[in-house]
């Protein structure tokens, strides 16, 4: 996100899960008509690809190759990508020019490190033939030893994890029990030794040449070797990147799905809240003094193609669960909800179980109800400012991209409450609210105001599927506004 | 700056050098054989004359400024000229005030080299690196990255002959060129 230009964190929206996020960080599931954030959607790896050569790898192949690209390397000195260069060695005689083939070496354009620096011979082919450093992982004996210790996992074969199995057969959630195996081992006391190695006085007298010693970053790039000297560093195969899709946990529809092609940065599905929920920005606020009402101007923008009506509700309005999303299986932990503070304003349950079981569960037909519901966390915010909630509502016309270029289309027949709506143009409106910081706030404290916005949301999903009229309903969102520090004199 | 005779420009361009007229040259400057000075490059010989060796490439917006060295402020009349060696590349937007520059150095885009720095031979100062402290860069030193990390290169950077040749052909087509003059203007 272009943080700082669009993504300004003065106005925060409360996600369905109870986290506070900016509008740009939120998704909007059109099927549940709920806000979702990166924390309350399930992340799935769509494809593995190399960011340099843009090669797509199927996930089993990526796993075999340890999630690294075969052809691309990164510089062990500065972590930039290495480029393959043709060796420019002038042949001595014309006969030699015909006989010798082109040779290649790796070179970094950032720090000018090259594979010749560590004495790696030039290669005759550009890709594939670069020597690999022998590490202990390639040590066959080490592997044999490891394999004996290996515990057979059925997860790979069946796709069922222990957690999902417990859930399916109705056992309570597996709590991490302190296993006896992990109990504190008896420490063998150290014994003083008589003969000690001679102290190498060179450590104190010999001056260190920092150019020959690797930095911490360079050592940690190769954790298996952790080279100490610069001549021990070795080109590292580039890590693969992934494309991931995000899925709503309660309805299992995608909220974000990228295109498969690694060259494409577009999305097949991208349900940003930014495209569905009115955007709010703080225009101006009068100086805030404790107990003194101040005018707050905020701008509302309607991003949708449908007209919407916005009304204000007090901040602590409970947001009720909709029937469609409350379609929860019996796994909804009743003991979980009971110990929660009932006075919390947001008493809704959100799904948290991943979609791991969807495939294996199809014969049981419980994929939908497999989503385990958890109550949202309480909002982590302290409101120290009262907002005078206006009783009147206002209308925001649909977004019209052409309106920006049209200066004459200003006549709108909207009857506005002049006390509420200060100014409007196309799909935007400036709204005046009266805010009063609480009496006991000291000077210099950050004033946080909050209210619940209720906007009329037009859901076009059902109308497309069933040829019905678009569904319209009021959608409530809690908003937290950071109004800056309070001022005043003692 | 007031007590330095800036008004008298004495530009000597050796035959074979390509110096665009739109470049800003102030003071006593000698530009060696086969050098290329792009339009809008700045060379200011403030303290003493600047002598540039052969085959140097000075790109646009690059500036080479020879200020009074910090240790010679008392003795302004006996400042030796700044000798810049051969095969140096001054990339776009670099600011070089170094006290001495050897051969085969590359000053990458937007780097800054202060007047307390001595640059020997084969050094590369990476894009955006700022060197201000008093130091002498040993041969084949490479400075790179946002933290100005340092490493020693295997060999000096290769001269960009093909690029120089192309510029020699293209620049005269679009810019006015200073005539080579061994004598002063």
XYZ file of C-alpha atoms in Angstrom:
675
model
C 0.000 0.000 0.000
C 1.199 3.458 -0.723
C 1.545 4.261 2.924
C 1.413 7.930 3.651
C -0.563 8.961 0.590
C -3.682 6.803 0.677
C -3.119 4.691 3.734
C -3.321 7.242 6.517
C -3.893 5.772 9.950
C -5.809 8.619 11.537
C -9.100 6.928 10.750
C -9.361 3.275 11.699
C -12.126 0.814 10.971
C -12.920 -1.994 13.359
C -12.725 -5.294 11.512
C -15.277 -7.992 12.250
C -12.606 -9.767 14.281
C -12.066 -6.731 16.477
C -8.745 -5.515 15.094
C -8.385 -1.886 14.142
C -7.180 -1.381 10.599
C -7.209 1.342 8.011
C -9.661 0.959 5.166
C -6.849 0.133 2.766
C -5.798 -2.867 4.841
C -9.263 -4.383 4.948
C -11.131 -6.749 2.687
C -14.858 -6.977 2.310
C -16.479 -10.351 1.778
C -19.445 -9.712 -0.470
C -21.048 -13.014 0.425
C -21.038 -12.500 4.189
C -21.141 -8.704 3.808
C -18.537 -8.385 6.507
C -15.175 -6.715 6.839
C -12.235 -9.078 6.896
C -8.625 -8.286 7.615
C -5.476 -10.241 6.866
C -5.750 -11.694 10.348
C -9.176 -13.250 9.901
C -8.940 -14.723 6.414
C -7.179 -17.934 5.557
C -4.045 -17.543 3.514
C -3.399 -20.092 0.811
C -0.361 -20.485 -1.378
C -1.457 -20.328 -5.006
C 1.826 -20.728 -6.803
C 5.554 -20.622 -6.310
C 7.645 -18.545 -8.647
C 11.075 -17.049 -8.894
C 11.041 -13.279 -8.733
C 14.008 -12.938 -11.038
C 13.408 -15.331 -13.906
C 9.603 -15.466 -13.366
C 9.550 -19.214 -13.641
C 6.502 -20.923 -12.229
C 7.053 -24.046 -10.171
C 4.385 -26.463 -9.023
C 4.442 -26.781 -5.260
C 5.783 -30.383 -5.072
C 8.643 -29.393 -7.325
C 9.276 -26.299 -5.246
C 9.432 -28.450 -2.154
C 11.915 -30.817 -3.729
C 14.079 -27.869 -4.678
C 13.852 -26.524 -1.139
C 11.858 -23.482 -2.309
C 14.794 -22.131 -4.223
C 15.247 -21.273 -7.876
C 17.651 -23.484 -9.794
C 19.016 -20.831 -12.108
C 19.030 -17.630 -10.100
C 21.516 -16.722 -7.406
C 21.809 -13.915 -4.957
C 24.993 -12.192 -4.004
C 26.488 -13.550 -0.780
C 28.054 -10.182 -0.158
C 25.138 -7.768 -0.505
C 22.041 -9.983 -1.047
C 21.253 -8.514 -4.454
C 20.556 -10.743 -7.403
C 23.571 -11.913 -9.331
C 23.609 -11.547 -13.071
C 25.319 -13.895 -15.453
C 28.046 -12.218 -17.456
C 29.919 -13.454 -20.469
C 33.631 -13.569 -19.801
C 35.382 -11.097 -22.036
C 38.627 -12.898 -22.537
C 40.349 -12.050 -25.752
C 41.580 -15.188 -27.498
C 45.241 -15.078 -28.359
C 44.952 -16.578 -31.823
C 42.021 -16.870 -34.257
C 42.211 -20.651 -34.005
C 41.764 -20.409 -30.288
C 38.705 -18.239 -30.757
C 37.025 -20.963 -32.758
C 38.015 -23.720 -30.430
C 37.129 -22.078 -27.108
C 33.531 -21.634 -26.212
C 32.006 -18.739 -24.351
C 32.415 -18.845 -20.621
C 30.196 -17.291 -18.017
C 30.622 -15.964 -14.521
C 28.277 -14.459 -11.953
C 28.544 -10.818 -11.099
C 26.717 -8.475 -8.738
C 25.879 -5.071 -10.124
C 25.487 -3.556 -6.667
C 28.688 -4.431 -4.848
C 30.639 -5.723 -7.872
C 31.235 -9.082 -6.238
C 31.780 -11.828 -8.777
C 32.123 -15.566 -8.689
C 35.786 -15.035 -9.573
C 36.337 -13.376 -6.202
C 36.173 -16.735 -4.482
C 38.018 -18.479 -7.272
C 34.997 -20.188 -8.778
C 35.961 -21.230 -12.300
C 33.990 -19.737 -15.188
C 31.296 -22.019 -16.520
C 30.727 -23.101 -20.075
C 26.933 -22.865 -19.911
C 24.973 -19.955 -18.557
C 22.557 -21.864 -16.361
C 22.347 -25.057 -14.448
C 25.953 -25.985 -14.088
C 26.995 -23.849 -11.152
C 28.756 -25.945 -8.558
C 26.946 -26.411 -5.302
C 28.697 -26.221 -2.024
C 28.660 -29.494 -0.187
C 26.881 -28.948 3.049
C 26.087 -31.288 5.857
C 22.547 -31.534 4.496
C 23.912 -33.282 1.440
C 25.932 -35.568 3.591
C 24.405 -38.975 2.973
C 25.309 -40.402 6.318
C 23.738 -37.511 8.085
C 20.550 -38.123 6.175
C 20.516 -41.814 6.967
C 20.874 -41.037 10.605
C 18.092 -38.507 10.407
C 15.766 -40.860 8.591
C 15.878 -43.380 11.379
C 14.666 -40.772 13.795
C 11.928 -39.633 11.453
C 8.406 -39.991 12.712
C 5.978 -41.170 10.075
C 3.476 -38.446 9.387
C 0.067 -39.256 7.954
C -0.635 -35.607 7.303
C 1.169 -35.717 3.995
C -0.814 -38.710 2.768
C -4.286 -37.878 3.962
C -4.272 -34.118 4.254
C -5.796 -34.308 7.717
C -4.023 -32.560 10.499
C -4.278 -33.650 14.090
C -6.105 -30.458 14.961
C -8.737 -30.922 12.260
C -9.225 -34.549 13.235
C -9.892 -33.619 16.832
C -12.399 -31.070 15.717
C -14.160 -33.549 13.486
C -14.638 -36.172 16.108
C -15.753 -33.581 18.587
C -12.824 -33.592 20.969
C -11.900 -30.370 22.668
C -9.076 -28.405 21.239
C -5.656 -29.816 21.735
C -3.915 -27.741 24.337
C -0.158 -27.835 24.380
C 0.554 -30.158 27.252
C 3.966 -30.173 28.776
C 5.215 -33.507 27.661
C 7.533 -35.402 29.901
C 9.971 -35.619 27.069
C 10.401 -31.886 27.155
C 10.949 -31.818 30.891
C 14.081 -30.143 32.165
C 17.068 -32.308 31.555
C 19.518 -32.874 34.329
C 22.510 -30.654 33.832
C 25.846 -32.333 34.162
C 28.074 -30.080 36.228
C 31.215 -28.891 34.519
C 34.507 -30.117 35.840
C 37.588 -27.940 36.098
C 40.360 -29.119 33.839
C 44.026 -29.169 34.580
C 45.483 -28.743 31.116
C 44.154 -25.809 29.141
C 44.988 -24.888 25.560
C 47.620 -22.210 25.181
C 46.248 -18.743 24.785
C 46.820 -17.505 21.280
C 48.417 -14.138 21.786
C 47.885 -13.239 18.168
C 44.295 -12.523 19.022
C 45.483 -9.479 20.898
C 48.406 -8.388 18.800
C 47.367 -9.068 15.216
C 45.354 -6.260 13.679
C 42.116 -7.307 12.084
C 41.503 -6.669 8.427
C 37.791 -5.998 8.323
C 37.746 -6.409 4.560
C 38.452 -10.113 4.964
C 35.845 -10.787 7.597
C 32.191 -11.302 6.816
C 29.428 -9.286 8.403
C 26.612 -10.770 10.476
C 24.239 -10.428 7.514
C 26.613 -12.298 5.256
C 27.009 -15.074 7.805
C 23.324 -15.485 8.412
C 22.581 -15.663 4.699
C 24.228 -19.089 4.781
C 23.197 -20.397 8.172
C 24.509 -23.900 7.490
C 28.052 -22.717 6.881
C 28.201 -19.288 8.536
C 31.383 -18.252 6.756
C 33.812 -16.196 8.785
C 36.065 -15.053 5.988
C 35.148 -13.307 2.771
C 36.733 -16.027 0.623
C 34.337 -18.598 2.069
C 31.130 -16.962 0.905
C 29.296 -18.696 -1.890
C 26.466 -17.723 -4.249
C 23.106 -18.551 -2.680
C 20.186 -19.878 -4.677
C 17.364 -17.388 -4.763
C 14.355 -18.083 -2.565
C 11.080 -18.552 -4.401
C 8.250 -16.114 -3.902
C 4.632 -17.118 -3.621
C 1.353 -15.825 -4.863
C -1.283 -16.293 -2.256
C -5.014 -16.130 -2.280
C -7.080 -15.070 0.685
C -10.285 -16.831 1.589
C -13.061 -15.761 3.902
C -13.207 -18.321 6.669
C -16.930 -18.356 7.135
C -18.202 -18.631 3.558
C -15.024 -19.927 1.915
C -15.239 -17.473 -0.932
C -12.076 -15.807 -2.080
C -11.557 -12.203 -1.097
C -8.325 -12.009 -3.031
C -7.020 -14.225 -5.785
C -4.075 -13.300 -7.963
C -3.624 -14.251 -11.576
C -1.523 -17.352 -11.978
C 1.036 -15.886 -14.340
C 4.013 -14.567 -12.339
C 4.454 -11.701 -14.771
C 1.004 -10.394 -14.030
C 0.396 -8.202 -11.024
C -3.360 -8.219 -11.562
C -5.947 -10.083 -9.560
C -8.792 -12.316 -10.607
C -10.650 -11.449 -7.448
C -9.784 -8.491 -5.307
C -12.453 -7.543 -2.810
C -10.895 -4.558 -1.113
C -13.031 -2.794 1.442
C -11.812 0.294 -0.361
C -14.217 -0.518 -3.212
C -17.265 -1.111 -1.028
C -17.148 0.875 2.204
C -17.393 4.669 2.335
C -14.015 6.232 2.916
C -13.654 8.723 5.733
C -10.946 11.325 6.030
C -10.478 14.031 8.607
C -10.635 17.448 6.959
C -10.123 19.729 9.913
C -10.784 19.923 13.619
C -10.942 22.936 15.900
C -8.412 23.067 18.745
C -9.423 20.438 21.280
C -9.789 21.542 24.887
C -10.995 19.345 27.690
C -14.725 19.712 28.102
C -15.111 22.269 25.312
C -17.099 21.284 22.206
C -15.137 21.532 18.973
C -16.205 21.261 15.354
C -14.881 18.293 13.424
C -15.112 18.194 9.630
C -14.840 14.803 7.987
C -15.133 13.845 4.354
C -17.185 10.877 3.229
C -16.604 9.302 -0.177
C -18.873 6.686 -1.670
C -16.791 4.280 -3.760
C -19.688 2.121 -5.017
C -21.958 2.372 -8.039
C -25.007 2.619 -5.808
C -26.444 5.485 -3.855
C -26.040 5.081 -0.135
C -27.500 6.647 2.981
C -25.281 7.199 5.952
C -26.422 7.623 9.512
C -24.573 7.880 12.775
C -24.948 5.694 15.839
C -23.231 5.881 19.210
C -19.898 4.100 19.433
C -21.073 1.411 21.828
C -23.928 0.253 19.594
C -23.766 -3.540 19.559
C -23.273 -4.961 16.090
C -25.536 -7.975 15.755
C -24.751 -11.176 13.927
C -26.506 -11.671 10.687
C -28.428 -14.898 10.169
C -26.441 -15.926 7.157
C -23.151 -15.902 8.968
C -24.566 -17.343 12.173
C -25.072 -20.638 10.396
C -22.554 -22.310 12.599
C -22.005 -25.920 13.375
C -22.133 -27.394 16.818
C -18.474 -26.793 17.248
C -19.176 -23.255 18.343
C -17.534 -23.340 21.710
C -20.160 -22.476 24.249
C -17.701 -22.455 27.096
C -15.655 -20.045 25.080
C -18.330 -17.417 24.904
C -19.492 -17.631 28.475
C -16.357 -16.319 30.040
C -16.317 -13.263 27.837
C -17.226 -9.870 29.119
C -20.880 -9.436 28.187
C -20.628 -5.681 28.267
C -18.413 -5.717 25.196
C -20.027 -3.785 22.414
C -18.975 -6.182 19.684
C -20.578 -9.516 20.511
C -20.283 -11.322 17.297
C -18.627 -14.582 16.484
C -16.277 -14.885 13.608
C -14.969 -18.013 12.031
C -11.392 -18.910 12.643
C -11.077 -22.505 11.539
C -9.207 -22.889 8.330
C -10.563 -24.598 5.280
C -8.178 -27.472 5.644
C -10.920 -30.049 5.805
C -13.011 -28.899 2.897
C -11.753 -31.578 0.558
C -11.707 -34.557 2.863
C -14.983 -33.525 4.383
C -16.989 -33.379 1.208
C -18.506 -36.810 1.814
C -19.559 -35.749 5.270
C -21.054 -32.542 3.900
C -19.898 -30.504 6.787
C -17.486 -28.237 5.051
C -19.580 -25.188 5.716
C -20.071 -25.815 9.342
C -16.510 -26.870 9.878
C -15.550 -23.252 10.346
C -15.063 -22.828 14.008
C -16.420 -19.586 15.366
C -14.647 -17.475 17.904
C -15.784 -14.291 19.523
C -14.081 -11.154 18.329
C -11.487 -9.603 20.535
C -12.441 -6.436 22.399
C -11.462 -3.238 20.649
C -8.075 -2.136 21.844
C -8.883 1.545 22.133
C -9.811 4.024 24.814
C -12.238 6.692 23.726
C -11.670 9.978 25.514
C -13.939 12.176 23.466
C -17.720 12.343 23.146
C -19.257 12.672 19.712
C -22.615 14.342 19.427
C -24.456 11.828 17.284
C -26.567 13.651 14.684
C -30.116 12.387 14.362
C -30.376 13.195 10.669
C -28.948 11.101 7.880
C -27.438 12.085 4.568
C -27.208 10.634 1.096
C -24.077 9.944 -0.909
C -24.642 9.643 -4.660
C -22.915 6.822 -6.578
C -19.409 7.228 -7.847
C -19.223 8.655 -11.331
C -15.801 8.676 -12.907
C -16.891 11.139 -15.543
C -18.072 13.671 -12.961
C -14.542 14.755 -12.238
C -14.227 16.193 -15.711
C -17.692 17.735 -15.741
C -17.933 21.138 -14.116
C -21.574 21.772 -14.973
C -23.122 18.748 -13.383
C -23.301 20.367 -9.995
C -27.058 20.608 -9.645
C -28.187 17.905 -7.278
C -31.613 17.647 -5.812
C -30.636 16.393 -2.421
C -32.332 17.928 0.558
C -29.603 18.173 3.117
C -29.588 18.971 6.765
C -27.540 22.138 6.488
C -26.213 21.671 9.990
C -24.795 18.284 9.074
C -23.689 18.538 5.462
C -21.379 21.468 4.865
C -20.443 20.853 1.248
C -20.893 18.172 -1.317
C -19.681 17.355 -4.784
C -20.440 14.232 -6.822
C -19.924 11.267 -4.472
C -18.214 13.215 -1.692
C -19.622 15.156 1.235
C -18.144 17.168 4.080
C -19.863 16.446 7.391
C -19.703 18.536 10.517
C -19.701 16.751 13.867
C -19.407 18.246 17.336
C -16.821 16.520 19.493
C -16.140 17.190 23.152
C -13.001 15.845 24.807
C -13.730 14.459 28.259
C -13.384 16.868 31.196
C -10.508 15.102 32.852
C -8.154 14.901 29.851
C -4.868 16.618 30.502
C -3.181 18.826 27.949
C -1.210 16.968 25.333
C -3.105 13.686 25.421
C -4.081 12.157 22.136
C -7.808 12.601 21.621
C -9.555 9.567 20.196
C -13.152 9.793 19.083
C -15.351 6.974 17.894
C -18.765 6.395 16.423
C -20.645 3.750 14.529
C -21.347 4.447 10.894
C -24.380 2.806 9.384
C -24.356 2.815 5.629
C -26.844 1.366 3.199
C -25.023 -1.384 1.346
C -26.262 -2.689 -1.977
C -25.278 -6.278 -2.501
C -25.275 -7.179 -6.170
C -24.143 -10.769 -5.702
C -27.577 -12.342 -5.260
C -29.111 -10.253 -8.009
C -26.697 -11.645 -10.557
C -27.156 -15.215 -9.435
C -30.892 -15.323 -8.977
C -32.087 -12.454 -11.167
C -33.453 -10.682 -8.172
C -33.276 -7.050 -7.288
C -30.072 -6.123 -5.499
C -30.318 -6.658 -1.780
C -30.096 -3.546 0.307
C -29.379 -3.478 3.990
C -27.738 -1.315 6.583
C -24.185 -2.255 7.432
C -22.680 -0.943 10.638
C -18.991 -0.266 11.114
C -17.230 1.143 14.129
C -14.801 3.944 13.420
C -11.954 5.288 15.520
C -10.653 8.762 14.727
C -7.330 10.055 15.966
C -7.906 13.801 16.318
C -4.474 14.791 17.538
C -3.410 16.173 20.877
C -5.493 18.335 23.154
C -4.431 21.920 23.724
C -5.159 24.586 26.301
C -3.609 26.451 29.187
C -3.306 25.333 32.777
C 34.870 32.227 -2.851
C 35.259 35.987 -3.200
C 39.029 36.059 -3.125
C 39.386 33.441 -5.815
C 39.715 34.608 -9.324
C 36.603 32.876 -10.607
C 35.976 35.386 -13.311
C 38.937 34.313 -15.351
C 38.044 31.028 -16.942
C 40.847 29.186 -18.580
C 39.602 26.039 -20.210
C 42.049 23.854 -22.067
C 40.547 21.043 -24.091
C 42.987 18.545 -25.535
C 42.401 17.237 -29.063
C 40.105 14.229 -29.156
C 38.105 15.321 -26.109
C 34.404 15.968 -26.424
C 33.224 18.819 -24.213
C 29.662 20.051 -24.652
C 29.126 23.784 -24.585
C 26.238 23.512 -22.122
C 28.589 22.156 -19.469
C 29.488 24.537 -16.663
C 33.221 24.982 -16.447
C 34.639 27.545 -14.032
C 38.249 28.338 -13.288
C 41.406 26.860 -14.714
C 40.553 23.456 -16.149
C 42.491 21.154 -18.416
C 40.555 18.313 -20.032
C 42.618 15.451 -21.349
C 42.490 13.440 -24.550
C 39.346 11.387 -25.341
C 37.383 12.728 -22.382
C 33.621 13.222 -22.632
C 31.928 16.005 -20.708
C 28.148 15.890 -21.011
C 25.902 18.939 -21.139
C 25.002 20.231 -17.650
C 28.045 18.669 -16.081
C 29.751 21.030 -13.658
C 33.482 21.366 -13.085
C 34.546 24.164 -10.740
C 38.209 24.794 -10.070
C 37.726 27.022 -7.059
C 40.939 26.618 -5.127
C 43.426 25.704 -7.814
C 43.453 24.355 -11.373
C 41.878 20.980 -12.190
C 43.706 18.698 -14.589
C 41.650 15.779 -15.924
C 43.444 12.828 -17.480
C 42.522 10.796 -20.554
C 39.358 8.848 -21.267
C 37.302 10.294 -18.436
C 33.510 10.280 -18.682
C 31.680 13.058 -16.886
C 27.932 12.606 -17.197
C 25.192 15.197 -16.900
C 24.456 16.791 -13.519
C 27.728 15.446 -12.196
C 29.822 18.024 -10.428
C 33.512 18.053 -9.687
C 34.373 20.866 -7.322
C 37.871 21.582 -6.096
C 37.507 23.562 -2.895
C 40.305 24.765 -0.706
C 41.548 21.603 1.049
C 40.668 21.679 4.734
C 44.292 21.510 5.822
C 45.439 24.314 3.562
C 43.054 27.091 4.495
C 45.954 29.119 5.918
C 48.126 28.796 2.854
C 45.812 29.621 -0.023
C 48.428 30.585 -2.564
C 50.316 27.316 -2.580
C 47.528 24.880 -3.300
C 48.593 22.208 -5.769
C 46.303 21.595 -8.747
C 43.790 18.737 -8.527
C 44.991 15.986 -10.796
C 42.312 13.524 -11.852
C 43.739 10.408 -13.462
C 42.566 8.509 -16.526
C 39.569 6.252 -17.121
C 37.422 7.771 -14.374
C 33.640 7.715 -14.667
C 31.525 10.356 -12.970
C 27.929 9.175 -13.242
C 24.730 11.219 -13.269
C 24.289 13.527 -10.282
C 27.434 12.665 -8.370
C 29.190 15.359 -6.364
C 32.922 14.843 -6.068
C 35.041 17.189 -3.983
C 37.826 14.725 -3.310
C 41.306 16.056 -2.664
C 42.932 13.631 -5.055
C 41.627 11.154 -7.594
C 43.676 8.415 -9.242
C 42.854 6.243 -12.251
C 39.984 3.880 -13.098
C 37.563 5.081 -10.452
C 33.793 4.968 -10.807
C 31.624 7.482 -8.990
C 28.133 6.076 -9.333
C 24.940 8.093 -9.617
C 24.141 10.543 -6.813
C 27.127 9.675 -4.685
C 28.935 12.316 -2.647
C 32.625 12.369 -1.919
C 33.749 15.084 0.474
C 36.939 17.108 0.319
C 38.656 15.136 3.085
C 38.617 11.940 1.027
C 41.574 10.754 -1.004
C 40.643 8.389 -3.804
C 43.437 6.205 -5.157
C 42.967 3.818 -8.096
C 40.213 1.406 -9.136
C 37.715 2.497 -6.497
C 33.965 2.345 -6.930
C 31.730 4.614 -4.900
C 28.251 3.134 -5.151
C 25.048 4.926 -6.018
C 23.879 7.257 -3.274
C 26.837 6.624 -0.958
C 28.012 9.630 1.012
C 31.649 9.759 2.079
C 32.424 12.734 4.258
C 34.950 11.642 6.869
C 38.675 12.042 6.403
C 39.976 8.847 4.822
C 42.076 7.405 2.083
C 40.406 4.789 -0.076
C 42.880 2.029 -0.832
C 43.116 0.535 -4.310
C 40.087 -1.369 -5.673
C 37.862 -0.473 -2.737
C 34.138 -0.731 -3.427
C 31.668 1.260 -1.373
C 28.071 0.097 -1.721
C 24.683 0.085 -0.086
C 22.816 2.485 2.140
C 25.259 1.993 5.011
C 28.305 2.554 2.806
C 29.624 -0.950 3.326
C 33.146 -1.480 2.087
C 34.768 -4.381 0.334
C 37.871 -4.952 -1.658
C 37.434 -5.770 -5.307
C 39.455 -8.310 -7.206
C 40.444 -5.918 -9.954
C 39.789 -2.404 -11.086
C 36.477 -1.743 -12.869
C 36.550 -2.244 -16.596
C 36.570 0.916 -18.737
C 33.357 1.319 -20.718
C 34.854 1.608 -24.165
C 31.724 0.811 -26.128
C 29.687 3.403 -24.288
C 32.373 6.030 -24.789
C 32.481 5.251 -28.513
C 28.710 5.568 -28.826
C 28.704 8.869 -26.980
C 31.505 10.166 -29.139
C 29.325 9.501 -32.178
C 25.956 10.627 -30.815
C 26.680 13.689 -28.694
C 27.957 15.894 -31.558
C 24.680 15.275 -33.423
C 22.587 17.009 -30.763
C 24.908 19.388 -28.911
C 27.324 22.174 -29.552
C 30.833 21.071 -28.864
C 33.719 23.153 -27.559
C 36.542 23.214 -30.021
C 39.670 21.537 -28.729
C 42.134 24.218 -27.783
C 45.463 23.457 -26.363
C 45.951 27.148 -25.775
C 43.803 29.019 -23.282
C 40.667 30.795 -24.487
